[in-house]
XYZ file of N, CA and C in Angstrom:
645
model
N 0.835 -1.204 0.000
C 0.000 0.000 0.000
C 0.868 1.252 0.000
N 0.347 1.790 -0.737
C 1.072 3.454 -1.117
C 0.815 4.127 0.370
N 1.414 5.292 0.560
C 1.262 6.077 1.658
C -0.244 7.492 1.623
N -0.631 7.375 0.448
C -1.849 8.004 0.449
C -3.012 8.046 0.961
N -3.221 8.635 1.337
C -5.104 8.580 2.089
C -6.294 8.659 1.073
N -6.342 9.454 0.153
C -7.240 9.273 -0.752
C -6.936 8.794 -2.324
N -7.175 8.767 -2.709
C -7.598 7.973 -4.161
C -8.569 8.504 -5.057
N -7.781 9.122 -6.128
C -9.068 9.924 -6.629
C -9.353 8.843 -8.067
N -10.225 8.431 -8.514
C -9.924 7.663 -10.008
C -11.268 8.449 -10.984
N -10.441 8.540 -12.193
C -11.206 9.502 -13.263
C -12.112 7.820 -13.992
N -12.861 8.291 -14.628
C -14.528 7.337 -14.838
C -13.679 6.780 -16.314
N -14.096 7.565 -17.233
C -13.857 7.097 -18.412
C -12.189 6.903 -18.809
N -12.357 5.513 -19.147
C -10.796 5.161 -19.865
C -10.071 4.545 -18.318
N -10.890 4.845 -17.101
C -9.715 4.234 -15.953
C -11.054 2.953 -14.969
N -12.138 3.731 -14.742
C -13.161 2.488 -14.479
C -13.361 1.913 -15.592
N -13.937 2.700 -16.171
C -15.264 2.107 -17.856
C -14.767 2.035 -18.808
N -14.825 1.473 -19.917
C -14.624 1.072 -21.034
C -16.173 2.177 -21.723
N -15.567 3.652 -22.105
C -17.495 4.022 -21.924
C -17.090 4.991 -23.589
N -15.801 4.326 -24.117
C -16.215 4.487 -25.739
C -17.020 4.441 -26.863
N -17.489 3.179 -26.810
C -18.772 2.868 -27.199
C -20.212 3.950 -27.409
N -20.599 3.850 -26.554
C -21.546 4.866 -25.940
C -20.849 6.832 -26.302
N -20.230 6.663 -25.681
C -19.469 8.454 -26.228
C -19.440 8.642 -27.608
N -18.884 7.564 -28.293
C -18.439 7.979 -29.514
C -19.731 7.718 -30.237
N -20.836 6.813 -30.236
C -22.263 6.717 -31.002
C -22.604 8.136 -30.698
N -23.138 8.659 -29.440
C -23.602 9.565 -28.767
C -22.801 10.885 -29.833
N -21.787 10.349 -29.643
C -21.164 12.339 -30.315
C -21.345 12.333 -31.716
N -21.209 10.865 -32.612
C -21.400 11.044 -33.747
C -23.009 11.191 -34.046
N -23.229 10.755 -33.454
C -25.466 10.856 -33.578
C -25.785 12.421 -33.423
N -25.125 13.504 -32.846
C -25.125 13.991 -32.160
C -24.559 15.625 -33.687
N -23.532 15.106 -34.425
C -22.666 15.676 -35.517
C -23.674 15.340 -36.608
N -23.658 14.200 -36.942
C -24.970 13.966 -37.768
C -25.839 15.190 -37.887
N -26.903 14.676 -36.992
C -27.998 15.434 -36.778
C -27.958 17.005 -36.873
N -26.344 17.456 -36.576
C -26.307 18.981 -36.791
C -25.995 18.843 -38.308
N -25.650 17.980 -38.821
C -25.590 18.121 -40.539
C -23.881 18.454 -40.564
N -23.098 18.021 -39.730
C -21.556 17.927 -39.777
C -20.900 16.291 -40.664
N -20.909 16.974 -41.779
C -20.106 15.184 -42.457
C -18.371 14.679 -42.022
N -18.771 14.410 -40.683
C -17.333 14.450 -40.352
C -17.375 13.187 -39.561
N -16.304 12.243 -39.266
C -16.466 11.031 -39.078
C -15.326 11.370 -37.141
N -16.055 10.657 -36.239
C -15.568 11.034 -34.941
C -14.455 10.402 -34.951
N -13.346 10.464 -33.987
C -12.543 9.736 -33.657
C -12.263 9.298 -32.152
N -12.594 8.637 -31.434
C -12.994 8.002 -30.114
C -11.680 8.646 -29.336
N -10.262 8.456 -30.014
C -9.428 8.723 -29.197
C -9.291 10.622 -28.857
N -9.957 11.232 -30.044
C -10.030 12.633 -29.655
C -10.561 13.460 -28.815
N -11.929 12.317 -28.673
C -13.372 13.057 -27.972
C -13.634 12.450 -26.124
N -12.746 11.538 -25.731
C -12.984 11.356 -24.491
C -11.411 11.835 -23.208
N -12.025 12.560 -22.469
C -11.248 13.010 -21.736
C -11.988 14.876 -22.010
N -11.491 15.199 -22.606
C -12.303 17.035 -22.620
C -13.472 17.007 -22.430
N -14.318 17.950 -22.086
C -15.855 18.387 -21.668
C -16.063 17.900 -23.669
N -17.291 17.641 -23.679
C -17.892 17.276 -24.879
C -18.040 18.546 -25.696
N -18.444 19.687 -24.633
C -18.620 21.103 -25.990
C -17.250 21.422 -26.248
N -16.313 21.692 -25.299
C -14.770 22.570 -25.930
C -14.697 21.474 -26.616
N -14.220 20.061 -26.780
C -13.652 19.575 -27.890
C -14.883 19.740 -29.257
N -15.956 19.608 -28.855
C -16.802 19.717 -29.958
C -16.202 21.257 -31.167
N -15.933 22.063 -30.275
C -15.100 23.643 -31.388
C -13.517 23.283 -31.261
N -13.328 22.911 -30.516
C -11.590 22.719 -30.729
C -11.361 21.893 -31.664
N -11.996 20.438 -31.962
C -11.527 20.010 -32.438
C -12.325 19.621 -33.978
N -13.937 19.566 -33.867
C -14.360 19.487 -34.673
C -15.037 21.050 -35.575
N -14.424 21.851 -35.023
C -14.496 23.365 -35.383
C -16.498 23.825 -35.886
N -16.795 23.291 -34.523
C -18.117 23.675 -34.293
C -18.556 25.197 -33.532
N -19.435 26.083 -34.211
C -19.721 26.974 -33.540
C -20.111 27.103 -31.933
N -19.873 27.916 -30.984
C -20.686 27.291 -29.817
C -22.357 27.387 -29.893
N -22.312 27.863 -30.501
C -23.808 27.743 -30.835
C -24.241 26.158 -31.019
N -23.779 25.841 -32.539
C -24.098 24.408 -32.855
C -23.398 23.339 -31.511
N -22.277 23.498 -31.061
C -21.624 22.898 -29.898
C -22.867 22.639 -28.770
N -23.401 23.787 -28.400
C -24.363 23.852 -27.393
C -25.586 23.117 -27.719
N -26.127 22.922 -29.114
C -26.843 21.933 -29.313
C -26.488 21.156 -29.473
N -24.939 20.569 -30.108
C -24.434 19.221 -29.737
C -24.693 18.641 -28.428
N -24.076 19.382 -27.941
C -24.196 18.470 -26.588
C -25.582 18.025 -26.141
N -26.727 19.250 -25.852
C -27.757 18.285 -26.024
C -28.233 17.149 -26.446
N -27.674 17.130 -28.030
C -28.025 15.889 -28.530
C -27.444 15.028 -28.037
N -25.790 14.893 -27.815
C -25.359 13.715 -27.013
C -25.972 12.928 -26.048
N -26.310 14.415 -25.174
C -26.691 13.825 -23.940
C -28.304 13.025 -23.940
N -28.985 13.791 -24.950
C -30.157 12.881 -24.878
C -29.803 11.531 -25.527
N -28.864 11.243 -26.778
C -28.702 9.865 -27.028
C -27.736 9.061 -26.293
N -26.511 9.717 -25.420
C -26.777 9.024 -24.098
C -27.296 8.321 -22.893
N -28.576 9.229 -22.526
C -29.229 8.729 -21.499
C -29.919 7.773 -21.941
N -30.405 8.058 -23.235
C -31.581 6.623 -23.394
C -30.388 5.559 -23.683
N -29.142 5.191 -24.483
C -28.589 4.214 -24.868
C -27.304 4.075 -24.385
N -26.589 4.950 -24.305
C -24.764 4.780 -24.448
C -24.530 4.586 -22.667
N -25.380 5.428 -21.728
C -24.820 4.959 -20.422
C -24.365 3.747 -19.769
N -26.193 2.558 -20.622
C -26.653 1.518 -20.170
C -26.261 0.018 -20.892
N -26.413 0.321 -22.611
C -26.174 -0.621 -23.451
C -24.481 -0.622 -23.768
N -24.175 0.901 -24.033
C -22.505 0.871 -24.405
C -21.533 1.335 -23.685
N -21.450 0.646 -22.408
C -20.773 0.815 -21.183
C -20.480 -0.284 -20.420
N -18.966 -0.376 -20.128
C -18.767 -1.747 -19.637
C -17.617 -1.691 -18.698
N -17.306 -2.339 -17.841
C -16.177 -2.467 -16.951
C -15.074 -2.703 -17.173
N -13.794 -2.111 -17.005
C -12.920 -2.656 -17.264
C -12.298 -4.045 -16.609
N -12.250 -5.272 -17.232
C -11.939 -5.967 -16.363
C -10.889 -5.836 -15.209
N -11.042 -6.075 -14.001
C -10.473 -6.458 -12.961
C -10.738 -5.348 -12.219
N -11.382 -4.195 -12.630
C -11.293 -2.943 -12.052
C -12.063 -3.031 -10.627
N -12.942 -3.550 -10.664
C -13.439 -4.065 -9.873
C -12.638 -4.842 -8.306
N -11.771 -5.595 -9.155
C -11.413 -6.016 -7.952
C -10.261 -4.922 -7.692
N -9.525 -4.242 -8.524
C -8.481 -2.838 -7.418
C -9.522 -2.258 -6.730
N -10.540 -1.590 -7.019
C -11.471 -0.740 -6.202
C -11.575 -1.385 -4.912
N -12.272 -2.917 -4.702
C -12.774 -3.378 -3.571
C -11.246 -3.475 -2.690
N -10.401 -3.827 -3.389
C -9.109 -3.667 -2.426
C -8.668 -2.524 -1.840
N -8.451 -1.552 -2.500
C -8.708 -0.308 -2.390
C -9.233 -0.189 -1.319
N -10.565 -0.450 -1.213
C -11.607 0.206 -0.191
C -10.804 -0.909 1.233
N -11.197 -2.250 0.899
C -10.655 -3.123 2.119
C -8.872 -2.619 2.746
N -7.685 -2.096 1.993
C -6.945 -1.516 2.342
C -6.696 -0.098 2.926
N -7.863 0.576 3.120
C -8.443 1.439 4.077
C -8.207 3.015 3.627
N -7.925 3.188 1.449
C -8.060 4.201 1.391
C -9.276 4.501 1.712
N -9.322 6.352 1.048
C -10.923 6.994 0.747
C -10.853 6.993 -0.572
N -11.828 6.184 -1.339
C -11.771 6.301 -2.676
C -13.391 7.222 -3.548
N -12.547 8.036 -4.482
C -13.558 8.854 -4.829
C -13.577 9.291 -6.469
N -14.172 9.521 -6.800
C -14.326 9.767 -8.622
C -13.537 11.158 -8.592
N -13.096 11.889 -9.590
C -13.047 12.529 -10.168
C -13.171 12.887 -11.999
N -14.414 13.296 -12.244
C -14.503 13.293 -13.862
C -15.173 14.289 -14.352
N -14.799 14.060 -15.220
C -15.479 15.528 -16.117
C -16.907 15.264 -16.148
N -17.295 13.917 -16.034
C -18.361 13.206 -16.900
C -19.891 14.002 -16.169
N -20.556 14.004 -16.516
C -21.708 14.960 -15.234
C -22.244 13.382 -14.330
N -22.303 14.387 -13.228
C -22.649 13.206 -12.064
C -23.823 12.179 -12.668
N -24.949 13.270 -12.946
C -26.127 12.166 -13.049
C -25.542 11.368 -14.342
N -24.643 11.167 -14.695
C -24.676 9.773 -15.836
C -23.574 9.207 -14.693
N -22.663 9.783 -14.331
C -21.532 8.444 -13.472
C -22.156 8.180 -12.252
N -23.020 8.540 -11.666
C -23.748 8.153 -10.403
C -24.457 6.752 -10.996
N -25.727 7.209 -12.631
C -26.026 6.190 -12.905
C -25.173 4.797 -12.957
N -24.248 4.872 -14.118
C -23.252 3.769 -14.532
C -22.604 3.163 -13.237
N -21.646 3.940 -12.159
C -20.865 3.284 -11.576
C -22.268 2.297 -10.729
N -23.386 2.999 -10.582
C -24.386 2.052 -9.658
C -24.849 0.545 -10.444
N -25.142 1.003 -11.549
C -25.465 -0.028 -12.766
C -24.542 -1.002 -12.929
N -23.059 -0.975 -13.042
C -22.641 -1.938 -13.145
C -21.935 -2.681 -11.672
N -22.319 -1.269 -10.772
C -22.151 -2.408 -9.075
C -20.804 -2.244 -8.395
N -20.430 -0.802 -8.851
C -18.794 -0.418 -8.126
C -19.228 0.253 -7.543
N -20.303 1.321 -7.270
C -20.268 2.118 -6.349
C -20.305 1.946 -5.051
N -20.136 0.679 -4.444
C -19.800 0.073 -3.273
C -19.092 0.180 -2.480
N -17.842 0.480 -3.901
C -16.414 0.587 -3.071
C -16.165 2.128 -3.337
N -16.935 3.195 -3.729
C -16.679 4.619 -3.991
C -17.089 5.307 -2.619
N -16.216 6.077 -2.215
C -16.627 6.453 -0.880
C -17.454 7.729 -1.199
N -16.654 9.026 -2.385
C -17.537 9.755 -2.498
C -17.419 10.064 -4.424
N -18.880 10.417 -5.327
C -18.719 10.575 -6.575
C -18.816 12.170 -6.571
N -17.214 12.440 -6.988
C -17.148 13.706 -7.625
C -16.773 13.850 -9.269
N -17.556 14.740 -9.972
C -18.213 14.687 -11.429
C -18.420 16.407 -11.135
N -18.992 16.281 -12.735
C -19.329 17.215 -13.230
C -20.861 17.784 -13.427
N -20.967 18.951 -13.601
C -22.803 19.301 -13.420
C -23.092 19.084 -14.668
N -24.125 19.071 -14.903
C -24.763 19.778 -16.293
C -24.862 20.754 -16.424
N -25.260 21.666 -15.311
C -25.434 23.323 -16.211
C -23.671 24.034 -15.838
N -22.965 23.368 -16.477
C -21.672 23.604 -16.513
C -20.830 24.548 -15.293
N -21.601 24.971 -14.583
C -21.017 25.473 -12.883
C -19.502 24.797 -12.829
N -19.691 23.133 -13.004
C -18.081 22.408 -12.598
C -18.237 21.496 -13.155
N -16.934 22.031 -14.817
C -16.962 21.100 -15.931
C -15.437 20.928 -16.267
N -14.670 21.671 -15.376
C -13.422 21.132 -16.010
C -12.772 19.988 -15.084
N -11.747 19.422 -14.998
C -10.322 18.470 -14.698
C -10.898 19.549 -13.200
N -9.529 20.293 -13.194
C -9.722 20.966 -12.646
C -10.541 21.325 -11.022
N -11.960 21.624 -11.934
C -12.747 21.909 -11.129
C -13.358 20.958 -9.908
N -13.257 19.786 -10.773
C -14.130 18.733 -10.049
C -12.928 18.144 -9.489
N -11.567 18.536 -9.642
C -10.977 17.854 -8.626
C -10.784 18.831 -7.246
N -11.248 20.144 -7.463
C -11.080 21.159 -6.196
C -12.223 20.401 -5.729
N -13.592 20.451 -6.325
C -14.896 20.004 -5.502
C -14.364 18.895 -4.750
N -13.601 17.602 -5.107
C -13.454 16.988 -3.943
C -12.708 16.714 -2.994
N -11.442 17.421 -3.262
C -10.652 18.027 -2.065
C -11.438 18.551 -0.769
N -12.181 19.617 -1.270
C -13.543 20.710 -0.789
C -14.474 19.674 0.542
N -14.711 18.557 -0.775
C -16.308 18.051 -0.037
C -15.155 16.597 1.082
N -14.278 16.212 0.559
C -13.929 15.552 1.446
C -12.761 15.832 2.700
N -12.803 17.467 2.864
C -11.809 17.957 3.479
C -10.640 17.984 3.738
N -10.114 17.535 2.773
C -8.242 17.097 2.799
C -7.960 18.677 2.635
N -6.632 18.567 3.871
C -5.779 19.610 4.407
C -4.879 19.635 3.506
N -4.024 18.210 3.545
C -2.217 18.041 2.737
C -2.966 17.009 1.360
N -2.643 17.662 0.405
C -2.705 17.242 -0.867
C -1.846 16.243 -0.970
N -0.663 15.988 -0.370
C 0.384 15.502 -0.517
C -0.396 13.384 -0.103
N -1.158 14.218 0.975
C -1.966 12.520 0.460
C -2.883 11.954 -0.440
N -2.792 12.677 -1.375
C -4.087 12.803 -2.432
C -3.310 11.797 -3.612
N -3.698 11.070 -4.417
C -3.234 10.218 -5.483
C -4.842 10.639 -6.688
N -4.079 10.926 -7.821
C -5.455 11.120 -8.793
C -4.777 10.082 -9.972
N -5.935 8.599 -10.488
C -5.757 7.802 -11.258
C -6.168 8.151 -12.426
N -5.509 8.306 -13.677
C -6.559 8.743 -14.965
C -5.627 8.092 -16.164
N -5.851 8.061 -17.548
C -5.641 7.683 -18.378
C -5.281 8.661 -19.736
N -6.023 9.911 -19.305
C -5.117 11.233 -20.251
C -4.648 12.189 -19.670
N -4.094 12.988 -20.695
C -3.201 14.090 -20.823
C -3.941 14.985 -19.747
N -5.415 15.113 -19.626
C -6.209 15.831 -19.220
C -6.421 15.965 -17.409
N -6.219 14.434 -17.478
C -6.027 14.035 -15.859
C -4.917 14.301 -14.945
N -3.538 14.235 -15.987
C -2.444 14.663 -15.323
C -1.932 16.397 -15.223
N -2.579 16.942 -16.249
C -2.739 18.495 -16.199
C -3.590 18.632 -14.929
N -4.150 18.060 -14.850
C -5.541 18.377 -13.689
C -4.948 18.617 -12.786
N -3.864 17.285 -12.635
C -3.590 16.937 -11.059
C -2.460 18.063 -10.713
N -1.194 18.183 -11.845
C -0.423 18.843 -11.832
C -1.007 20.416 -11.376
N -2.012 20.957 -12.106
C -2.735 22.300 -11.639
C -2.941 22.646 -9.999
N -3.777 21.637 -9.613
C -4.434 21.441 -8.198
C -3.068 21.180 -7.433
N -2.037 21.050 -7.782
C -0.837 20.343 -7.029
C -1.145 18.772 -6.274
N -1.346 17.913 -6.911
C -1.512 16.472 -6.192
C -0.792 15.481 -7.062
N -0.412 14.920 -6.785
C 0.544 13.278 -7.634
C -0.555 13.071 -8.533
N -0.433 12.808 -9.601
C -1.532 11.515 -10.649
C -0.047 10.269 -10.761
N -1.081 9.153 -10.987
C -0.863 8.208 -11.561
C -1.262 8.004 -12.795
N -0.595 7.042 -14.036
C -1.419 7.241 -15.333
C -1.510 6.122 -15.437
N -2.677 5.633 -15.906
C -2.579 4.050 -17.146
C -2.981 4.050 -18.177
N -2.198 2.693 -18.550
C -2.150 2.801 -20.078
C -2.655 2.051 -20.472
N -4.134 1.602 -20.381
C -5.084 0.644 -21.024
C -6.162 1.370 -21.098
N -5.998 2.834 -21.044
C -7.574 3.487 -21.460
C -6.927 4.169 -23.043
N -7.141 5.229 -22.886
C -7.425 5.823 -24.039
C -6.237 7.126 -24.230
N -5.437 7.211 -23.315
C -4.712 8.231 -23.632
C -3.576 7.368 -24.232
N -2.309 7.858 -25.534
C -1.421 6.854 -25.604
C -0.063 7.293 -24.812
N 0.531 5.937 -24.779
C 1.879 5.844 -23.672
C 2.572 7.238 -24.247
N 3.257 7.263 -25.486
C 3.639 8.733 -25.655
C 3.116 9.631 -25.089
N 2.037 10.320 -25.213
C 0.772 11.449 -24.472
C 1.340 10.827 -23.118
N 1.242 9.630 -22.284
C 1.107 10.113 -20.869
C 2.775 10.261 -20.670
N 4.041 9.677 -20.945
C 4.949 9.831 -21.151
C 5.693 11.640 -21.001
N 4.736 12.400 -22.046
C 5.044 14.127 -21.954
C 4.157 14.597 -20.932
N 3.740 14.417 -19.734
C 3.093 14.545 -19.083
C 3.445 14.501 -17.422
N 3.501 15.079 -16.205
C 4.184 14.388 -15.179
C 3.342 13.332 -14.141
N 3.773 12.776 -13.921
C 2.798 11.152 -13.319
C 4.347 10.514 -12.409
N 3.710 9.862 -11.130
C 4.665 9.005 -10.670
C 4.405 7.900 -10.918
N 3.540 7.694 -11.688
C 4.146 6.010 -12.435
C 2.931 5.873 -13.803
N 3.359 4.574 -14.737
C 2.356 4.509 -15.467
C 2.409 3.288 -15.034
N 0.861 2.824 -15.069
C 0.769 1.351 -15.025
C 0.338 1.131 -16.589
N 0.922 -0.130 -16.993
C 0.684 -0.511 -18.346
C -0.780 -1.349 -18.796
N -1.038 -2.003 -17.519
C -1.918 -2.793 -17.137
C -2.595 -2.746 -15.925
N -3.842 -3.399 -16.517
C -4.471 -3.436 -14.618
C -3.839 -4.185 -13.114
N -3.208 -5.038 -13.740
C -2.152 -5.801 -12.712
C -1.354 -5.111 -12.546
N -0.353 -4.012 -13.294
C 0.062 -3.052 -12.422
C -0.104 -1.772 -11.614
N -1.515 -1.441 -12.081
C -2.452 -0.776 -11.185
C -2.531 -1.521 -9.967
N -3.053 -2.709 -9.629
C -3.396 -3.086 -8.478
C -2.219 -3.711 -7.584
N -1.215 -3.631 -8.118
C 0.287 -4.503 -8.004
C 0.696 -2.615 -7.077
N 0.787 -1.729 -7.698
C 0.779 -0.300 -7.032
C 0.107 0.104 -5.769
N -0.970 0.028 -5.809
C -2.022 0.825 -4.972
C -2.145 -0.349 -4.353
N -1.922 -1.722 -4.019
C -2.653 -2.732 -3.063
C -0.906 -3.678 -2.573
């Protein structure tokens, strides 16, 4: 066991396998605004859905702002429930996790009411002590933000016991900002290069060295 007290782990690319679902959702979503542009899964998860929607697919915020709507409604009915899945074993670092007596808690961009849904749906929220996420009416949508909210809500003094788990570029900027250690792995979606230019005290390559770390 690491010397940390809390445990922060980001949703997509480090619990969930929640590509599937994101990437239908954003392309259903481009479609429908009449954008002939084909998504790319590795571009669109990790950033808030509207900034990458103009950063990268050079959408007005206008049309952006109805993107996202659309996502989110072809989310909720399909991508949370049908195209969302666990990463194997993740499950069992979490419950160790919890039985090795961190505080384990989300940090994600993702808005609460979909990771409240999912992590309950597929039966980890057991071992989550507290879910910190993102709103919908964008109040607290960045890295960033939602990692102050749970510093905030779970009262940590010394950051220095804080560990934040994530899989992009986005997570380790986060952590680096807020001043706290990240860890990176490399079985979600960010690639080893990307977490490589990035600062992290370790990458795990695999989930066995995730749980080989933290347990």
């Amino acid at each position: 066991m690491t010397n940390y007290k809390y445990l922060l782990f980001d949703v997509d690319g480090t619990i969930i396998e929640s590509g599937p679902g994101v990437e239908n959702s954003y392309q259903y979503a481009l479609d429908t605004l009449g954008y002939n542009v084909k998504v790319k899964r590795k571009d669109i998860i990790g950033p808030p859905i509207k900034q990458s929607m103009m950063e990268i697919y050079g959408l007005t915020e206008e049309d952006a702002t109805k993107g996202l709507e659309l996502y989110r409604e072809r989310y909720d009915r399909i991508g949370k429930k049908d195209e969302t899945f666990l990463y194997d074993g993740i499950d069992t670092v979490l419950k160790k996790c919890k039985e090795k007596g961190y505080i384990v808690a989300t940090a994600t961009s993702k808005p609460e009411y979909f990771t409240t849904f999912i992590l309950d749906n597929l039966n980890v929220s057991q071992y989550i002590d507290f879910i910190g996420a993102a709103t919908l009416d964008k109040s607290r949508s960045t890295k960033e933000t939602v990692i102050e909210y749970v510093l905030e809500s779970l009262g940590v003094e010394d950051k220095s016991q804080v560990l934040l788990i994530g899989d992009t570029k986005f997570d380790l900027i986060g952590a680096e900002t807020i001043g706290i250690d990240a860890l990176a792995v490399a079985y979600g979606y960010g690639t080893m290069e990307e977490l490589k230019s990035y600062k992290s005290i370790y990458i795990a390559k695999d989930m066995k060295e995730l749980e080989d770390y933290l347990c």
